[in-house]
JSON list of C-alpha atoms in Angstrom, two decimals:
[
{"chain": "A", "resi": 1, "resn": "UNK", "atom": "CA", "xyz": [-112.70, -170.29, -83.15]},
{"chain": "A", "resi": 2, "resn": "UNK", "atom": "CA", "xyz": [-116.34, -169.04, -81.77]},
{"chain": "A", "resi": 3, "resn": "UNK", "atom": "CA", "xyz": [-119.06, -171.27, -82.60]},
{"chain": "A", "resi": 4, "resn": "UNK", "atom": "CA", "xyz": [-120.56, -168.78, -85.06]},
{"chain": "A", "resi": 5, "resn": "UNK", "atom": "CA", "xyz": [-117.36, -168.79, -87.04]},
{"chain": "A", "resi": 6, "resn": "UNK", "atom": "CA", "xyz": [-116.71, -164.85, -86.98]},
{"chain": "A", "resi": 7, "resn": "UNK", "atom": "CA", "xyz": [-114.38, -164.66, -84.46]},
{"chain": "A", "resi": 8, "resn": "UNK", "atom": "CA", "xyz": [-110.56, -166.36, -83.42]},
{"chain": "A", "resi": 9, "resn": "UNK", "atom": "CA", "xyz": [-109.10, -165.82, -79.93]},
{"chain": "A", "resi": 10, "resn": "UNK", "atom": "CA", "xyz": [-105.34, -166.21, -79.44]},
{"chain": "A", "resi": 11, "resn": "UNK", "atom": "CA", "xyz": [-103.41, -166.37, -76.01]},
{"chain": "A", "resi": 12, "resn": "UNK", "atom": "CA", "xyz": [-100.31, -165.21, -75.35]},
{"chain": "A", "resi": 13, "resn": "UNK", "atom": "CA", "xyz": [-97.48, -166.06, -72.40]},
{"chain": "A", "resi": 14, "resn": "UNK", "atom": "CA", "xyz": [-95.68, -162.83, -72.21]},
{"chain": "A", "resi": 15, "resn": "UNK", "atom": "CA", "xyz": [-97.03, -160.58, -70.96]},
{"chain": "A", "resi": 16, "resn": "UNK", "atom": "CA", "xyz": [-100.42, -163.28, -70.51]},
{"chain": "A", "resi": 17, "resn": "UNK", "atom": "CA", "xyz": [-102.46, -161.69, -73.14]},
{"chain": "A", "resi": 18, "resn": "UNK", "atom": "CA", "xyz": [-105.77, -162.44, -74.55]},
{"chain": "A", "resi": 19, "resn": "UNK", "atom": "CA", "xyz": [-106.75, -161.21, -78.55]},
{"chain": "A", "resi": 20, "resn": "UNK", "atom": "CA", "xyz": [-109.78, -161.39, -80.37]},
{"chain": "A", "resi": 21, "resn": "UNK", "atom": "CA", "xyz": [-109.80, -161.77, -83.95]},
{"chain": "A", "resi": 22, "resn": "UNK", "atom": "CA", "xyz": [-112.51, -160.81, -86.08]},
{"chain": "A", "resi": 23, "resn": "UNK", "atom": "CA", "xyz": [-112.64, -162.61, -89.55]},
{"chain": "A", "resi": 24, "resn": "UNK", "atom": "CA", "xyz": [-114.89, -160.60, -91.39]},
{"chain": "A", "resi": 25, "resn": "UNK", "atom": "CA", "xyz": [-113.04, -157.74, -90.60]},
{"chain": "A", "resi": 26, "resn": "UNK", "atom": "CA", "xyz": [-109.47, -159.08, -91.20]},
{"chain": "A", "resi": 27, "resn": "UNK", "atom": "CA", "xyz": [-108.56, -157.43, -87.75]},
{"chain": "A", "resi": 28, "resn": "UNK", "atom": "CA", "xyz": [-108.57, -157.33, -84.37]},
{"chain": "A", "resi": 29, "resn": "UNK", "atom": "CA", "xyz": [-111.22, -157.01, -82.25]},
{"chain": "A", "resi": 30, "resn": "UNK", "atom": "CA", "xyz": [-109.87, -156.18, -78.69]},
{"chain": "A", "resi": 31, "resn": "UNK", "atom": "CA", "xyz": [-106.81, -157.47, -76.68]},
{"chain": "A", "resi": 32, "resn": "UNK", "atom": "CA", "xyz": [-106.95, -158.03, -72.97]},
{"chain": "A", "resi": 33, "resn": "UNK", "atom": "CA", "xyz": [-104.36, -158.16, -70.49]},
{"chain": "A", "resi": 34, "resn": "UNK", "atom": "CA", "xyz": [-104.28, -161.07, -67.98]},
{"chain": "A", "resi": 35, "resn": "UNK", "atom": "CA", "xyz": [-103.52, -161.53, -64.12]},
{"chain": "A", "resi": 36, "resn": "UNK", "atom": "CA", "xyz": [-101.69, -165.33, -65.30]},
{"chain": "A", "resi": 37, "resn": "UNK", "atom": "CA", "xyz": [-100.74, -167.35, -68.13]},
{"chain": "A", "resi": 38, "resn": "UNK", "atom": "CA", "xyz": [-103.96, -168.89, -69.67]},
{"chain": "A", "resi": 39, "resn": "UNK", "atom": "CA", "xyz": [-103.89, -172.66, -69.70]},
{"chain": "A", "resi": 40, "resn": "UNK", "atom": "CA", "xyz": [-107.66, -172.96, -71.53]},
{"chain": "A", "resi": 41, "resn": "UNK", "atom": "CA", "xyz": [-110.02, -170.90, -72.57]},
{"chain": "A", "resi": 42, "resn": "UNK", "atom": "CA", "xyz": [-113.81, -171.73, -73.59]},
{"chain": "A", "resi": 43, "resn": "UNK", "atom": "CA", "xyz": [-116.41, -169.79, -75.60]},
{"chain": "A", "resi": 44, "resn": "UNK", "atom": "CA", "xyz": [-119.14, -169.99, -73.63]},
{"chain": "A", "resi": 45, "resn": "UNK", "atom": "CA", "xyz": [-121.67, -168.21, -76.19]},
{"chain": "A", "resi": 46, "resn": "UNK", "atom": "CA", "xyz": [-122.01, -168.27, -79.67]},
{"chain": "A", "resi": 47, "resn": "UNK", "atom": "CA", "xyz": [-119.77, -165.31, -80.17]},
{"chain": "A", "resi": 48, "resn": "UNK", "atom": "CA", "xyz": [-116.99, -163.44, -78.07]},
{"chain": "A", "resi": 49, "resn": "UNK", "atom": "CA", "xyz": [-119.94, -161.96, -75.59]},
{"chain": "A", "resi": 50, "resn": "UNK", "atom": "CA", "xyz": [-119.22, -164.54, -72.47]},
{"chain": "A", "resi": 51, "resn": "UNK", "atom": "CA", "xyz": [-115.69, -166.21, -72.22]},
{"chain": "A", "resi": 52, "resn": "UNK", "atom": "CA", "xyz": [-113.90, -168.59, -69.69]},
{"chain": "A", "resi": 53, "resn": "UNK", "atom": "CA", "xyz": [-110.53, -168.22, -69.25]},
{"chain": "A", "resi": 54, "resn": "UNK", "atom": "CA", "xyz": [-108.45, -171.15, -66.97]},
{"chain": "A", "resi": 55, "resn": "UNK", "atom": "CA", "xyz": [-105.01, -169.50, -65.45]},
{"chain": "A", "resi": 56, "resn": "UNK", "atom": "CA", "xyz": [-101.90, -170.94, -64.30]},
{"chain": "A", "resi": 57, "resn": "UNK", "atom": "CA", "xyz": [-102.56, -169.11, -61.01]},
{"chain": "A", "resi": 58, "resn": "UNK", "atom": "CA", "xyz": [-105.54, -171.61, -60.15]},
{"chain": "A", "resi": 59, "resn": "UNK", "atom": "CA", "xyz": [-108.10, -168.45, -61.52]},
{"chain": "A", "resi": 60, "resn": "UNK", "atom": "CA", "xyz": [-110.77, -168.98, -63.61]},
{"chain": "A", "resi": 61, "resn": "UNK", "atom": "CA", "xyz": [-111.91, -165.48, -65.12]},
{"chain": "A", "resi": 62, "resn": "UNK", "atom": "CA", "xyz": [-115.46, -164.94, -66.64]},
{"chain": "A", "resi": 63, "resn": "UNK", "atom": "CA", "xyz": [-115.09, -162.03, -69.03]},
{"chain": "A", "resi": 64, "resn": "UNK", "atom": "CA", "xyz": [-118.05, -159.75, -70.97]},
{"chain": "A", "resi": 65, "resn": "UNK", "atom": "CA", "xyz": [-118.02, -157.61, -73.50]},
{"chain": "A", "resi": 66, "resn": "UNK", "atom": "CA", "xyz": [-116.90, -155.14, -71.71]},
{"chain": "A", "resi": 67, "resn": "UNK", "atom": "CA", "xyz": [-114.16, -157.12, -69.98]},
{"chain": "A", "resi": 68, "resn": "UNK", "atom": "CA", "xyz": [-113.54, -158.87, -67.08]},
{"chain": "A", "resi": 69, "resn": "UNK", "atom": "CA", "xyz": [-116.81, -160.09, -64.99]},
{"chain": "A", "resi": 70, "resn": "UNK", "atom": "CA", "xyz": [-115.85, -162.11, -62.50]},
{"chain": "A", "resi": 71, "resn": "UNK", "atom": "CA", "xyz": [-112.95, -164.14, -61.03]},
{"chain": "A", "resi": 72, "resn": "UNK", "atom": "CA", "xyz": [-112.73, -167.22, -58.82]},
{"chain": "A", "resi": 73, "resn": "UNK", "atom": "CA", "xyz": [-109.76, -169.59, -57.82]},
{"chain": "A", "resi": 74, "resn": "UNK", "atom": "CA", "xyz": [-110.22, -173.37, -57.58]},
{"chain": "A", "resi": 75, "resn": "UNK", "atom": "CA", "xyz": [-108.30, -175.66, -55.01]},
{"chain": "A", "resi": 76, "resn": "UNK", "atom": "CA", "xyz": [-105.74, -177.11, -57.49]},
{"chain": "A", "resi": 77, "resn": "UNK", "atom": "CA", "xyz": [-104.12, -176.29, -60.39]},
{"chain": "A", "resi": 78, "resn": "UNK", "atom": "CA", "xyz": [-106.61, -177.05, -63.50]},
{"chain": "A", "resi": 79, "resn": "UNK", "atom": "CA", "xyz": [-105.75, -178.75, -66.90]},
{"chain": "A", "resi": 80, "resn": "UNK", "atom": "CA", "xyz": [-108.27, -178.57, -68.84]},
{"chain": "A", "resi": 81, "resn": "UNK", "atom": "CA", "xyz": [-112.25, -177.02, -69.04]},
{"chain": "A", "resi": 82, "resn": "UNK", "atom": "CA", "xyz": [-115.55, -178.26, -70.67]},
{"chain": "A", "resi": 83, "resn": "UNK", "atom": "CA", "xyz": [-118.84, -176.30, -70.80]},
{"chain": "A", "resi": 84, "resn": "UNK", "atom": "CA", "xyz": [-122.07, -177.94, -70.43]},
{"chain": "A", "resi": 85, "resn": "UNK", "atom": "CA", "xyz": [-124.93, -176.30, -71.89]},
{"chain": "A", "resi": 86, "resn": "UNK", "atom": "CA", "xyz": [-127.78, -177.55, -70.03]},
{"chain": "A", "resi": 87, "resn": "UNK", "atom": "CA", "xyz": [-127.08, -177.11, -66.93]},
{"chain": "A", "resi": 88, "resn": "UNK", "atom": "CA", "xyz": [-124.82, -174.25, -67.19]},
{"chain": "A", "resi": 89, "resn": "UNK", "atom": "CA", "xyz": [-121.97, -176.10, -65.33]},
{"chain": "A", "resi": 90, "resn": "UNK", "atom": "CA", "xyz": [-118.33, -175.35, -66.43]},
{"chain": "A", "resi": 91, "resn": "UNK", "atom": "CA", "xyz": [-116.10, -178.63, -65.37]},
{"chain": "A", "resi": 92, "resn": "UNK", "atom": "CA", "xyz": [-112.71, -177.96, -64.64]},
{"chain": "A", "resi": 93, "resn": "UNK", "atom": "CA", "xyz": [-110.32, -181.03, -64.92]},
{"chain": "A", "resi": 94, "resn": "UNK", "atom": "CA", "xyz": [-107.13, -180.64, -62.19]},
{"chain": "A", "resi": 95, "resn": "UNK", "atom": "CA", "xyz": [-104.13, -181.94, -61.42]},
{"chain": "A", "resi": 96, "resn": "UNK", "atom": "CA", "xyz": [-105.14, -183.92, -58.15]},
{"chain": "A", "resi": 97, "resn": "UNK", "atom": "CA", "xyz": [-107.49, -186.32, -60.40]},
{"chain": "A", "resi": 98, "resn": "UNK", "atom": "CA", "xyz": [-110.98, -183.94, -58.87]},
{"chain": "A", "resi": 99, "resn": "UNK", "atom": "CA", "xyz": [-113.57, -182.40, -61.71]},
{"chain": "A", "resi": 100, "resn": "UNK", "atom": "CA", "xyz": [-114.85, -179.03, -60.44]},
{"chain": "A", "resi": 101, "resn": "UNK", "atom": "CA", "xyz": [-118.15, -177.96, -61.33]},
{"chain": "A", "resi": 102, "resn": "UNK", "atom": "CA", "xyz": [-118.94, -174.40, -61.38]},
{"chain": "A", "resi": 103, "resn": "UNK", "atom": "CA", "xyz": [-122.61, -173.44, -61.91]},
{"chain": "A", "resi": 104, "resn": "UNK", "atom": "CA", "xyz": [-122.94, -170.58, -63.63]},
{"chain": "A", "resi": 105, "resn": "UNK", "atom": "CA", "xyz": [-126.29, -170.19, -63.49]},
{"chain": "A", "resi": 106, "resn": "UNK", "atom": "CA", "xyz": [-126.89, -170.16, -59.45]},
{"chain": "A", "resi": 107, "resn": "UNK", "atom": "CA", "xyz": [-123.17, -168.81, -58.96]},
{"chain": "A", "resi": 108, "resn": "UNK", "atom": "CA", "xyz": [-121.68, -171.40, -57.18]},
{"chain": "A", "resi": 109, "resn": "UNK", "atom": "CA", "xyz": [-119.58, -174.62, -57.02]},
{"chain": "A", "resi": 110, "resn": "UNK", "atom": "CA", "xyz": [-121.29, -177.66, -57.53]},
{"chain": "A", "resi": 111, "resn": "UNK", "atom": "CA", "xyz": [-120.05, -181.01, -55.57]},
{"chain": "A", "resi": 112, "resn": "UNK", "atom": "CA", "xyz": [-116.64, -181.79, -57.00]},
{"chain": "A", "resi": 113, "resn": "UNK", "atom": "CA", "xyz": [-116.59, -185.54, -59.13]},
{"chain": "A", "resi": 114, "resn": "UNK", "atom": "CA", "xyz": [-113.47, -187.69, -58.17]},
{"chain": "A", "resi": 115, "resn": "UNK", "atom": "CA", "xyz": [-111.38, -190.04, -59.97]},
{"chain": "A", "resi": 116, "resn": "UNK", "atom": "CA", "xyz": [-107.87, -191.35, -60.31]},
{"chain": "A", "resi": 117, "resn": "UNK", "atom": "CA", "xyz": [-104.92, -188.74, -61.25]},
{"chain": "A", "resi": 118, "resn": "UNK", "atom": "CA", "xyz": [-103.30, -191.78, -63.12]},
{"chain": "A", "resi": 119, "resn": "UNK", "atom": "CA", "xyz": [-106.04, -192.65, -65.61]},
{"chain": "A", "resi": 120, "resn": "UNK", "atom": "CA", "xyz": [-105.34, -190.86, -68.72]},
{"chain": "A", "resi": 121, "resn": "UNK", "atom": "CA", "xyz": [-108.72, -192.70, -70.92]},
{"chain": "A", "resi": 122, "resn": "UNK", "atom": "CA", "xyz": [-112.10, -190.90, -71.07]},
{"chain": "A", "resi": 123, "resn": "UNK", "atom": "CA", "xyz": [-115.10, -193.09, -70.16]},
{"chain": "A", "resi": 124, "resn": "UNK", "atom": "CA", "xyz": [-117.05, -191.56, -73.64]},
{"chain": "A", "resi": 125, "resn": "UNK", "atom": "CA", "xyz": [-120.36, -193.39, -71.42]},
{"chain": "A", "resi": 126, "resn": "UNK", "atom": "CA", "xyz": [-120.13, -190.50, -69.38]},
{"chain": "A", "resi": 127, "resn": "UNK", "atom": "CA", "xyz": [-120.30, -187.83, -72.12]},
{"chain": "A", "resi": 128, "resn": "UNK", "atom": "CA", "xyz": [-121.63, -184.06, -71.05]},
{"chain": "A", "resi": 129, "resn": "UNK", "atom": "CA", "xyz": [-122.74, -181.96, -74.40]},
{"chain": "A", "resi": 130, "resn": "UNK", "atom": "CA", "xyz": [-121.41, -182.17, -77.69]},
{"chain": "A", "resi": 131, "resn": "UNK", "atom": "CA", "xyz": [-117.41, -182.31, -76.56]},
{"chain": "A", "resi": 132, "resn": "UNK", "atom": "CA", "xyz": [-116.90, -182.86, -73.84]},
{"chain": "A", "resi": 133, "resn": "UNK", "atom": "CA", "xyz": [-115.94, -185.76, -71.60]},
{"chain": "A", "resi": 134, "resn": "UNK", "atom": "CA", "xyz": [-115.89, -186.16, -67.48]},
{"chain": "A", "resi": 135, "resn": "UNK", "atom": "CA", "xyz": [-113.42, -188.76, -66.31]},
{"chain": "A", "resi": 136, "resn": "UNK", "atom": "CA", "xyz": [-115.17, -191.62, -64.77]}
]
């Protein structure tokens, strides 16, 4: 759900589909196709206007109203994405145990952070915004 509440995105495997879901409408907004399977997706504004959408092909997609802005593929396969709202960095957990920061602001990666692929806890000490958690 958006953070305004009006809207409700769904994913889909096959064919790797993305749908947008008006609720004061009762209907559907727009449906995108994708390159991959999504594995996350973020809201990255208060409605469906700026999106973030993690594939199973290592992409990460940045899509606009009018559809898909810009694409960029990370060095490993990601799990898991958390936007931070003050700096404009989108952190990508992946499977090697790395954190990748994207900042979307100056267009660019940041310095990767590093910690063990075998810890499964969340230090909450090292909480960025409102949800989300970087692994210490």
């Amino acid at each position: 759900q958006s953070p305004d509440g009006r809207f409700i995105a769904a994913t889909g495997t096959y064919a790797p589909t993305l749908k947008m879901y008006e609720l004061s409408e009762m209907g559907m907004k727009f449906e995108r196709r994708l390159d991959s399977e999504a594995v996350d997706f973020l809201f990255l504004s208060q409605d469906y206007g700026k999106l973030a959408i993690l594939q199973a092909d290592r992409n990460v997609e940045l899509h606009a109203p009018y559809g898909k802005h810009f694409k960029t593929r990370i060095p490993t396969f990601g799990r898991a994405m958390a936007y931070e709202t003050s700096t404009c960095q989108l952190h990508i957990t992946s499977s090697s145990g790395d954190v990748y920061r994207i900042n979307l602001e100056e267009g660019r990666f940041s310095e990767p952070l590093s910690s063990s692929p075998s810890s499964s806890s969340l230090n909450p000490s090292t909480s960025v915004g409102s949800n989300t958690a970087v692994a210490a």
